[in-house]
XYZ file of C-alpha atoms in Angstrom:
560
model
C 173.933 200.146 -86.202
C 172.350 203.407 -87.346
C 170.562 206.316 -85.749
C 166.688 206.139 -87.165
C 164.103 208.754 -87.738
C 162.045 207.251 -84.457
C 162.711 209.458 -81.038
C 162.842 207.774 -77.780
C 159.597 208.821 -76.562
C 157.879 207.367 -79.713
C 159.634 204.364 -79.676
C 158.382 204.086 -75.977
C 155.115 204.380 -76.969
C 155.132 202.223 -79.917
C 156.284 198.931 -77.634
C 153.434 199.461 -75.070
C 151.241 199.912 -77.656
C 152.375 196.630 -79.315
C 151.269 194.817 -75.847
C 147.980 196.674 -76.352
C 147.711 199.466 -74.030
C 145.735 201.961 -74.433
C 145.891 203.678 -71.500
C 148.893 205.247 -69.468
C 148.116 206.051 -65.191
C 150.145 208.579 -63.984
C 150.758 212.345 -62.593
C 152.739 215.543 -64.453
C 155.951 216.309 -63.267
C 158.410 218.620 -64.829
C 160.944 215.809 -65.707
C 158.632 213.872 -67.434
C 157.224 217.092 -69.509
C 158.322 215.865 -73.144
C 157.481 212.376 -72.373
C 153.866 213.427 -71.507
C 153.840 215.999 -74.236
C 154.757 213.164 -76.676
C 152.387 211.149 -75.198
C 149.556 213.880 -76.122
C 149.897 213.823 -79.603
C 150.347 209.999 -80.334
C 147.674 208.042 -81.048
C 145.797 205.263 -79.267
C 147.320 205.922 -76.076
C 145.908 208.169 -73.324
C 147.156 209.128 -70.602
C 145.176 208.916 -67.287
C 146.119 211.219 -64.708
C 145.209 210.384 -60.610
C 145.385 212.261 -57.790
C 148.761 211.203 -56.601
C 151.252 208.624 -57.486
C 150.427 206.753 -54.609
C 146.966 205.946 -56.105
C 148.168 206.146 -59.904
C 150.091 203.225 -58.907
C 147.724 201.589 -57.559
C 145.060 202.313 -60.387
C 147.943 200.775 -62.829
C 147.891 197.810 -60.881
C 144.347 197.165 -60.928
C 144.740 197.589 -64.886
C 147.156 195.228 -65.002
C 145.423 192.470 -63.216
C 142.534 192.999 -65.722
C 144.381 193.624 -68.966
C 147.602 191.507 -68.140
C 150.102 194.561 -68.320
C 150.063 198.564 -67.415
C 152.170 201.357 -67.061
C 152.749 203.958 -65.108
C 154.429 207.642 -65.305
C 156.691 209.553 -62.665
C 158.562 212.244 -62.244
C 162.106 211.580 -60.288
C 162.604 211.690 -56.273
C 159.361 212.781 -55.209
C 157.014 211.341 -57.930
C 158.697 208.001 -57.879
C 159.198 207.406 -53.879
C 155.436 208.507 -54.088
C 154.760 205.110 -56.096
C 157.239 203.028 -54.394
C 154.473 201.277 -52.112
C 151.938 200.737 -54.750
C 155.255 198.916 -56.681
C 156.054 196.763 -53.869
C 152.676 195.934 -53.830
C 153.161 194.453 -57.537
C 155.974 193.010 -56.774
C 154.779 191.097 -53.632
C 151.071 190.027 -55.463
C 152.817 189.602 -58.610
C 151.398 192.133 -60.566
C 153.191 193.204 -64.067
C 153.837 197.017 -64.061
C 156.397 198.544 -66.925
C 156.992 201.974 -64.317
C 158.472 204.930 -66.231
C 159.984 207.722 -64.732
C 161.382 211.003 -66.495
C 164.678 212.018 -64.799
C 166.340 215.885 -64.789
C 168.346 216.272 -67.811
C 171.639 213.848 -68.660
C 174.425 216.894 -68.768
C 173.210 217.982 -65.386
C 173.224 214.564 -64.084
C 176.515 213.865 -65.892
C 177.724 216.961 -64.323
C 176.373 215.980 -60.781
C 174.639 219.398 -60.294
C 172.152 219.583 -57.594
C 168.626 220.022 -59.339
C 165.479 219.656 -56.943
C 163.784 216.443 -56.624
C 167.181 215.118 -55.979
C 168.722 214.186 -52.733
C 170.933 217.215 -53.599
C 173.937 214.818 -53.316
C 174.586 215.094 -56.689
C 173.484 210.878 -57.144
C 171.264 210.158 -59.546
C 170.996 206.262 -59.507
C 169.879 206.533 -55.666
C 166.003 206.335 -56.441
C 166.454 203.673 -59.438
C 168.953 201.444 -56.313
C 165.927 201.811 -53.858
C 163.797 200.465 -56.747
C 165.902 197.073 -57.600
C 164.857 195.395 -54.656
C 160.952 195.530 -55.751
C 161.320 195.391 -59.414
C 161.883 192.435 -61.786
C 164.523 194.625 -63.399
C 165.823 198.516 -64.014
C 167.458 200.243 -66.340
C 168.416 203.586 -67.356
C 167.176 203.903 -71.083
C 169.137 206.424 -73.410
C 168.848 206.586 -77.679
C 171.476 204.046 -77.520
C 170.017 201.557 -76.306
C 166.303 201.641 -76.327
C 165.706 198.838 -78.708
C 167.939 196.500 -76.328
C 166.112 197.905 -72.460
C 162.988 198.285 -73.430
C 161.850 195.255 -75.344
C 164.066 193.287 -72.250
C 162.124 195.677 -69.460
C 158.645 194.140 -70.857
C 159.760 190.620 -71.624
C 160.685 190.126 -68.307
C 158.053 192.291 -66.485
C 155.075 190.060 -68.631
C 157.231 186.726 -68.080
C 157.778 187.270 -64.108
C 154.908 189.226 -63.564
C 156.517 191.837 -61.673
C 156.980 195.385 -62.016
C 159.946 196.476 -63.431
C 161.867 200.141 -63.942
C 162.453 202.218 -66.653
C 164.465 205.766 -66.110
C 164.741 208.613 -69.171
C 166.343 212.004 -69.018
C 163.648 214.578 -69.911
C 166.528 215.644 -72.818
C 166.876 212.615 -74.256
C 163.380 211.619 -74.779
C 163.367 213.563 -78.139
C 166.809 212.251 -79.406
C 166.369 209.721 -82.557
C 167.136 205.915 -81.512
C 170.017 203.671 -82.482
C 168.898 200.641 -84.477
C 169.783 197.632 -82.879
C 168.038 193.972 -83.761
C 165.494 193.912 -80.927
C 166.444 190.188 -78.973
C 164.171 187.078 -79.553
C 162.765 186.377 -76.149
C 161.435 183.195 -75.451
C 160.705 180.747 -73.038
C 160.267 177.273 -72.871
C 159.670 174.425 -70.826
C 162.775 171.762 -70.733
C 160.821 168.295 -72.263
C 163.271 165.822 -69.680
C 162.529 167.914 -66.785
C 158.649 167.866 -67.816
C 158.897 164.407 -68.181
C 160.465 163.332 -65.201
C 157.748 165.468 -63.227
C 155.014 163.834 -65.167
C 156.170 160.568 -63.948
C 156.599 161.218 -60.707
C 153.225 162.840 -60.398
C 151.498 159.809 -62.221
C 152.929 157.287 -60.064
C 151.498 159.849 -57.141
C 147.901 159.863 -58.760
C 147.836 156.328 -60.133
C 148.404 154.840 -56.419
C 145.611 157.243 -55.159
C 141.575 156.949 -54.715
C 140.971 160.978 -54.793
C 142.336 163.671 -55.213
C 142.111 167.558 -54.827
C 143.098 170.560 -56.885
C 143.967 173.867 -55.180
C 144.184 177.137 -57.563
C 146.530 179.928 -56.436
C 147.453 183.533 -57.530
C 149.501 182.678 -60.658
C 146.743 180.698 -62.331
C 145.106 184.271 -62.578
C 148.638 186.304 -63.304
C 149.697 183.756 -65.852
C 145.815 183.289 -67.432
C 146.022 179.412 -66.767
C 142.020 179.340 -66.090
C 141.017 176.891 -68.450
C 144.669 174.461 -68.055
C 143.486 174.242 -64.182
C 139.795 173.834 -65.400
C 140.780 170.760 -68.031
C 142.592 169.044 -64.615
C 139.503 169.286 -62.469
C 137.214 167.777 -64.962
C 139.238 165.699 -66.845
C 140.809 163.340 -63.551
C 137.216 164.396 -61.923
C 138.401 165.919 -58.871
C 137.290 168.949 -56.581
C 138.634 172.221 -56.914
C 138.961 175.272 -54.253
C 141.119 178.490 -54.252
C 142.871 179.972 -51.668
C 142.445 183.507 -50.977
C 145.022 184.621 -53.231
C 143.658 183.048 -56.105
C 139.791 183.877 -55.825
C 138.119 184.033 -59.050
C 141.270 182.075 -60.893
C 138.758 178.879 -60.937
C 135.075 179.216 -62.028
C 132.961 179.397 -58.933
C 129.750 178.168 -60.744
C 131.606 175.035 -61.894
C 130.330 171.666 -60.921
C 133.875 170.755 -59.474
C 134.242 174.125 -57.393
C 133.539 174.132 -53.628
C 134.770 176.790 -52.105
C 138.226 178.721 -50.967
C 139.733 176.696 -48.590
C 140.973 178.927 -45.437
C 142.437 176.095 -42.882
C 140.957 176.074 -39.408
C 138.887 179.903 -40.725
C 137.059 178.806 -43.404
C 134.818 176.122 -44.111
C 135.241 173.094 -42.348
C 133.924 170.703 -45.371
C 136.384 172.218 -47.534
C 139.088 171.531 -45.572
C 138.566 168.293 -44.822
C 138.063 167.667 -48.842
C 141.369 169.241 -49.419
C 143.667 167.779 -46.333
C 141.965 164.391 -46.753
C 142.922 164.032 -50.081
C 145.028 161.038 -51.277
C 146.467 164.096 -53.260
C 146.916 167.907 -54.325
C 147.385 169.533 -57.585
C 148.164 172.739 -56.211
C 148.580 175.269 -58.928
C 150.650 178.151 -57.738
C 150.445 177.617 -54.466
C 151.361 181.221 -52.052
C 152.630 179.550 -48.553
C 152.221 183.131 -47.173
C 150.347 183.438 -43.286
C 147.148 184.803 -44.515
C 146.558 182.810 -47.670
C 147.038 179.764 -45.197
C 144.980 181.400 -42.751
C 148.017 181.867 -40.438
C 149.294 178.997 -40.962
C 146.536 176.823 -39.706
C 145.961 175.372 -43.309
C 147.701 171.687 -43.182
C 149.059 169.898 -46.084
C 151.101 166.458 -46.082
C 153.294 168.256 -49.230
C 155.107 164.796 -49.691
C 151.073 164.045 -51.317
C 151.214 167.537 -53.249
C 152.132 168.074 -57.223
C 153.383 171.949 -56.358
C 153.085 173.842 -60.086
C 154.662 176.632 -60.037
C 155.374 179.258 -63.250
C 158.555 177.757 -63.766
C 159.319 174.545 -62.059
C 157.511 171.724 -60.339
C 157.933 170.159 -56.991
C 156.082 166.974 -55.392
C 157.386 165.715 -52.304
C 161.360 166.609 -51.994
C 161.928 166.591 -55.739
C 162.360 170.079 -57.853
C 161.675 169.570 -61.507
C 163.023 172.684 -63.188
C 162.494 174.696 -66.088
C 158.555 173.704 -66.679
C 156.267 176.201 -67.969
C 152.913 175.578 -65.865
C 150.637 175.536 -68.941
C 152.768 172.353 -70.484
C 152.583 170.531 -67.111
C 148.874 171.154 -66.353
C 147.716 170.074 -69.941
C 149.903 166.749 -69.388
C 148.279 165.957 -66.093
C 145.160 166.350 -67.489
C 146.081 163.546 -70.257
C 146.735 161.159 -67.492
C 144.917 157.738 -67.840
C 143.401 158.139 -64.161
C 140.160 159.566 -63.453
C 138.584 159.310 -59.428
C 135.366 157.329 -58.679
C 134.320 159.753 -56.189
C 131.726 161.920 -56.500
C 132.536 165.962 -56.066
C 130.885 167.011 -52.474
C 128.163 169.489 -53.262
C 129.261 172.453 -50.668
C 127.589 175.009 -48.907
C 128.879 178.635 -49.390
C 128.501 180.746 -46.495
C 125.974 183.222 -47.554
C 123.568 181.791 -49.308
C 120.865 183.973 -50.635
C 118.072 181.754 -48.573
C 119.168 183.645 -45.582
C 117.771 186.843 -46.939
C 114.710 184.952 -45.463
C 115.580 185.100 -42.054
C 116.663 188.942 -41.801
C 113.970 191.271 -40.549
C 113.673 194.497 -42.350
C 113.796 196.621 -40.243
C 117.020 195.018 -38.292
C 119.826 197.259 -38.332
C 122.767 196.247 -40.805
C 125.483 193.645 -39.648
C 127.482 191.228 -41.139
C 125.072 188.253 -41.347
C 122.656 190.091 -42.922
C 124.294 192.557 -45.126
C 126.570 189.575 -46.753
C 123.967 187.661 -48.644
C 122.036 190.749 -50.390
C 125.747 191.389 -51.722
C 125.783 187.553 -52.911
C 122.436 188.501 -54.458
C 123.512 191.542 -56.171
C 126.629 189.940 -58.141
C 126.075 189.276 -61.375
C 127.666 187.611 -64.063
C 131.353 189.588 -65.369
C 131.324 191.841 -62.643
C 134.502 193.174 -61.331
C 134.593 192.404 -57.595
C 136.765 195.068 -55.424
C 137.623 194.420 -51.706
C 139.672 196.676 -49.459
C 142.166 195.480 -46.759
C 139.789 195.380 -44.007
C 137.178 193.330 -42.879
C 136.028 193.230 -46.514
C 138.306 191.261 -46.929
C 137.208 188.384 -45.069
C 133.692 188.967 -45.942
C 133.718 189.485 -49.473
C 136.112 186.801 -50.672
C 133.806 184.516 -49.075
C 131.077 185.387 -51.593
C 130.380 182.664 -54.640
C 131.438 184.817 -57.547
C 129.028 184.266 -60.887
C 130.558 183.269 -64.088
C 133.044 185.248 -65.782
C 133.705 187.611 -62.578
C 137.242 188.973 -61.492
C 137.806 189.357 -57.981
C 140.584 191.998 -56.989
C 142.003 192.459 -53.343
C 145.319 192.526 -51.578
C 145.253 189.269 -50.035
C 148.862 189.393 -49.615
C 150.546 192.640 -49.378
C 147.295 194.349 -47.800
C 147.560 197.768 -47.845
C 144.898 199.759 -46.678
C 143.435 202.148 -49.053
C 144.261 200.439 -52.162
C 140.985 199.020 -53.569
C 139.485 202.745 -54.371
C 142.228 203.661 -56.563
C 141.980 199.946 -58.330
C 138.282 200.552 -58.437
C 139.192 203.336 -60.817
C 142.342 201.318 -62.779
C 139.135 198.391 -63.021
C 137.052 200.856 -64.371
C 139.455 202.339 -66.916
C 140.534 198.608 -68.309
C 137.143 197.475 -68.621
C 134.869 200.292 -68.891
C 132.055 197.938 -70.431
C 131.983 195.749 -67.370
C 130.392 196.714 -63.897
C 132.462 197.427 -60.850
C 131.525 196.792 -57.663
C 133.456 198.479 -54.690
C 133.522 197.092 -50.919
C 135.689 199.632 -48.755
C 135.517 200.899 -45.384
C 135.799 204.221 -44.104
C 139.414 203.852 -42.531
C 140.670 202.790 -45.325
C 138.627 205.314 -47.776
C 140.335 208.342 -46.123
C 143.561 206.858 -47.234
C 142.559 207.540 -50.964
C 139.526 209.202 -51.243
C 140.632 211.801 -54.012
C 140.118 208.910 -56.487
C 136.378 209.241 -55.912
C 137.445 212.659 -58.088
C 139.234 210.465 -60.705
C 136.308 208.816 -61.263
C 133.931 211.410 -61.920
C 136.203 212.955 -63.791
C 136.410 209.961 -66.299
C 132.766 208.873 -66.118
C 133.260 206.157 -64.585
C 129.913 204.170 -62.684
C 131.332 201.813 -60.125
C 128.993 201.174 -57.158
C 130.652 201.869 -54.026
C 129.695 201.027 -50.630
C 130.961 202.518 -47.630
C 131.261 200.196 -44.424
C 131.202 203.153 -41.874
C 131.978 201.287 -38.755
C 133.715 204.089 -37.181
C 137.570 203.054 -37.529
C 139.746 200.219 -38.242
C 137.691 197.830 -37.282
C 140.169 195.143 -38.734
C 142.828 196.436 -36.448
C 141.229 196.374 -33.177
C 140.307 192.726 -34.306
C 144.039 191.851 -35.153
C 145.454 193.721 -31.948
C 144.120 190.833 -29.202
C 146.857 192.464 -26.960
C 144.854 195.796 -25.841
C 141.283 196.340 -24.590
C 139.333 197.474 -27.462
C 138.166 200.496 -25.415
C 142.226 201.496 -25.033
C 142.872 201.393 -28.939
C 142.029 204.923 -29.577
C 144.726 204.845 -32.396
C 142.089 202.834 -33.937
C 139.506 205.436 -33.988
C 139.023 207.856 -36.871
C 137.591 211.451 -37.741
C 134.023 211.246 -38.513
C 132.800 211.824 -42.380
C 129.547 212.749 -44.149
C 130.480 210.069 -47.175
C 127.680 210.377 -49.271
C 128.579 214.460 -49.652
C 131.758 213.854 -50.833
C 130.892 213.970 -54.295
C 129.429 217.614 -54.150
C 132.787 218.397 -52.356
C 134.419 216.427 -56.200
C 132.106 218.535 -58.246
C 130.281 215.599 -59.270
C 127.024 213.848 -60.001
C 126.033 210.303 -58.149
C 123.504 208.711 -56.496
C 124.100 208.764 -53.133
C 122.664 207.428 -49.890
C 123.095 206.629 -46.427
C 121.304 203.350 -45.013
C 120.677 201.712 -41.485
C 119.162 198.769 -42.115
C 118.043 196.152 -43.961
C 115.291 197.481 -45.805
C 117.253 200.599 -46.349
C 119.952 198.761 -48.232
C 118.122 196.819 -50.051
C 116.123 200.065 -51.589
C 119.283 201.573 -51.893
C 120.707 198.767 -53.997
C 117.795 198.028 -55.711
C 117.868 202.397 -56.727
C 121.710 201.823 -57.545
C 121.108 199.097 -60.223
C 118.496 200.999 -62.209
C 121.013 204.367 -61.829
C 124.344 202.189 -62.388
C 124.512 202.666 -65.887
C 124.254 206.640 -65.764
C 126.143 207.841 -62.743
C 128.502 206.581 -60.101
C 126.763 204.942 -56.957
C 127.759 205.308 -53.534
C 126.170 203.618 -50.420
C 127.251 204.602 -46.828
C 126.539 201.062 -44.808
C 126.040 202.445 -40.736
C 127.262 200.158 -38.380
C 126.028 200.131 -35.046
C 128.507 197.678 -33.410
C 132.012 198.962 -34.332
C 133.386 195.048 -34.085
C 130.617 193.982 -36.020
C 132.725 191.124 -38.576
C 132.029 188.498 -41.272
C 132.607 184.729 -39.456
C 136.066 184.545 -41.282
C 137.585 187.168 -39.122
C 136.036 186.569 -35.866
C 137.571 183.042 -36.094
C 140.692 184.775 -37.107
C 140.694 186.792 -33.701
C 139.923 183.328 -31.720
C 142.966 181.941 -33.416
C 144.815 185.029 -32.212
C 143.780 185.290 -28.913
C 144.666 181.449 -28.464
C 147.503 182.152 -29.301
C 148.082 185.269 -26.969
C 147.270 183.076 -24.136
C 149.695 180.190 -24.742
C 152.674 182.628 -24.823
């Protein structure tokens, strides 16, 4: 081992380069000073500063789900604990994060002094404890052993797909490196276990008439797309996602038809799917609302479970199997099905633009299918926790679109802040953001970030006056008696002379309205941001999905 010519901070640099960032989210903090400062004069790396690390966070993650990796910069304590729910948020949807943070200097924490930031305890591993629990791993780096951590940190944050956590002392990010031969990292699939689970599957499928596949969140995390594609076509069975995996199989496929939400969705896709003589289900999330609470019903001793690192069918665990290696070996399988793939209706149709009068005031059955009408092909489709949710993600994406949303962690106010990470990782492609006005005055300041970096998302605003999606979740109350529910009343469209910016702005009431307004948005898209406030009359005014949702949970209410 020697000491090179190569500081910390550059060496940093020089591995998230090597994944091919180019861009860094994060805020200034006084710890992380030289690390920023080093930051500024290397080259092909910028750094992209948000409003808070709340919203940095969730900008990186965003990034990340477009580009396959991100990173993010904190200062210690209060930068950090700032992030910590936009990093659990990774962690639960599986979203690869390297997060950096720049700690006080290593004498004063060797010394235990009591610097601010701190708990003034004189611990300094307290913040990177809280962390281990929602990272993939942490570490505190030093010049000693960068070229071991960091290489280690990224393996296993781009192999898991989870965030993981990286601590330097603002000192010590100038200090030359140690050399050290940076450790071979691979993984591979285990060719006994993969055949044992190819076996067992084929006996499954070669005793079977039909078949389904189901795609899941890790088909998009781990960029298995075309693996899941070759399966569908090759053994020439249907395909649907759940919500969690929207946009991981091609919507305008021949094969696709539809996300399957149990007893909330559609009712021909679930019958497809649950009348299936089997499942390929490819990174399947058994979570409450990716099953639409549960109501989605599987026989899984008929279901070929892929996972990222195993496979399960029935009550046998085959482990150590990439899911790339035992996709491409299902779809050699000497079995194709007879049946022909069930062309499917998807709920909002653009023929129902027919039906809407124009001068109707906007609501959910009408304001759905000029959004399936707008989409276009590559788009980047953003939906916030909210009704949105339901709504959006029941749209037929076009070819080559990404769909982002919090399907499983949900929370509110993160799709404005990943409208501007979306924007930032692909600034050639359009971005489309769905949010509501609860859950914009959550993180509204990104709107600055925005116009700040030029970026031209169009942005509508469902002002329904509150949390809509919460009075519809909380079946135990009156509506009228949620007042909790209820939010301060903003002018939307003037927040951008409030940011100092330029947009195209307007407010609409009804069909016509919105449909100028959209129609003025995609012939401004291309030179300014675009926002359009969406004023809803009925404040429980809901896509299908959710009302069905509510049904389920007043049932339920009821029966207890």
């Amino acid at each position: 081992m020697s000491v090179t010519n190569i500081t910390l901070g550059q060496y940093l640099l020089d591995c998230l380069k090597r994944e091919g960032l180019t861009e860094v989210f994060g805020i200034p903090g006084d710890y992380n000073f030289t690390l920023l400062d080093t930051l500024e004069e290397y080259e092909g790396i910028e750094f992209i500063t948000g409003r808070n690390e709340l919203n940095a966070g969730y900008a990186a993650d965003s990034y990340a789900r477009i580009k396959g990796l991100s990173a993010l910069i904190t200062t210690f304590g209060v930068g950090e604990m700032s992030a910590c729910n936009a990093i659990a948020g990774a962690y639960s949807e599986s979203v690869p994060i390297i997060h950096i943070v720049g700690a006080p200097k290593s004498q004063a924490q060797q010394d235990h002094q009591l610097m601010h930031h701190s708990l003034l305890d004189g611990n300094y591993d307290v913040f990177r404890q809280a962390y281990e629990p929602i990272t993939a791993y942490s570490a505190v780096v030093t010049p000693e052993n960068a070229m071991i951590e960091i290489p280690q940190a990224i393996h296993i944050a781009k192999s898991t797909k989870k965030p993981v956590y990286l601590v330097l002392a603002l000192d010590q990010v100038l200090e030359s490196i140690t050399t050290h031969i940076e450790p071979s990292l691979q993984v591979s699939t285990h060719s006994n276990s993969l055949q044992a689970a190819v076996k067992h599957a084929d006996q499954l499928i070669q005793s079977s008439n039909n078949g389904a596949l189901l795609s899941d969140n890790p088909v998009l995390r781990y960029d298995l797309q075309m693996p899941v594609q070759q399966v569908a076509e090759n053994l020439n069975i249907p395909a649907a996602s759940m919500m969690m995996g929207k946009s991981g199989f091609d919507e305008r496929h021949p094969h696709y038809i539809g996300m399957y939400g149990g007893t909330f969705g559609s009712e021909e896709v679930r019958h497809t799917v649950e009348n299936a003589d089997f499942v390929i289900a490819a990174g399947l999330i058994w979570s409450d609302l990716n099953t639409a609470n549960f109501t989605a019903e599987l026989d899984f001793q008929k279901v070929i479970n892929i996972q990222p690192d195993h496979v399960k069918i029935g009550e046998s665990v085959y482990p150590n199997i990439l899911a790339k290696d035992m996709l491409e070996a299902l779809a050699q399988l000497d079995w194709r099905s007879q049946a022909e793939i069930v062309v499917t209706e998807f709920p909002y149709d653009t023929e129902k633009l027919l039906s809407a009068e124009k001068d109707q005031p906007l609501h959910a059955g009408n304001y759905y299918p000029r959004f399936q009408q707008l989409l276009a092909a590559n788009d980047i489709v953003i939906a916030e926790t909210g009704t949105f949710t339901y709504g959006i993600s029941q749209l037929q994406l076009p070819e080559g679109a990404t769909y982002i949303g919090q399907a499983g962690w949900q929370s509110i106010g993160y799709a404005t802040p990943a409208a501007f990470g979306a924007c930032i990782a692909a600034p050639d492609r359009r971005v489309l953001l769905f949010t509501g006005d609860g859950s914009l005055q959550l993180t509204v300041q990104e709107i600055s970030s925005m116009l700040e970096q030029g970026c031209k998302p169009i942005i509508f605003v469902l002002n329904n006056k509150g949390y809509t999606i919460e009075k519809y979740l909380n079946v135990k109350v009156d509506i009228d008696k949620q007042v909790y529910n209820d939010i301060p009343r903003w002018q939307y469209t003037k927040l951008i002379e409030a940011f100092g910016g330029d947009a195209y702005t307007m407010q609409v009431h009804t069909n016509q309205e919105l449909d100028q307004a959209i129609q003025e948005a995609e012939q401004q898209q291309n030179q300014k941001l675009c926002l359009i406030e969406m004023m809803i009359d009925d404040p429980m005014d809901a896509p299908k999905y959710l009302r069905k949702t509510r049904e389920f949970l007043q049932k339920q209410e009821q029966q207890q």
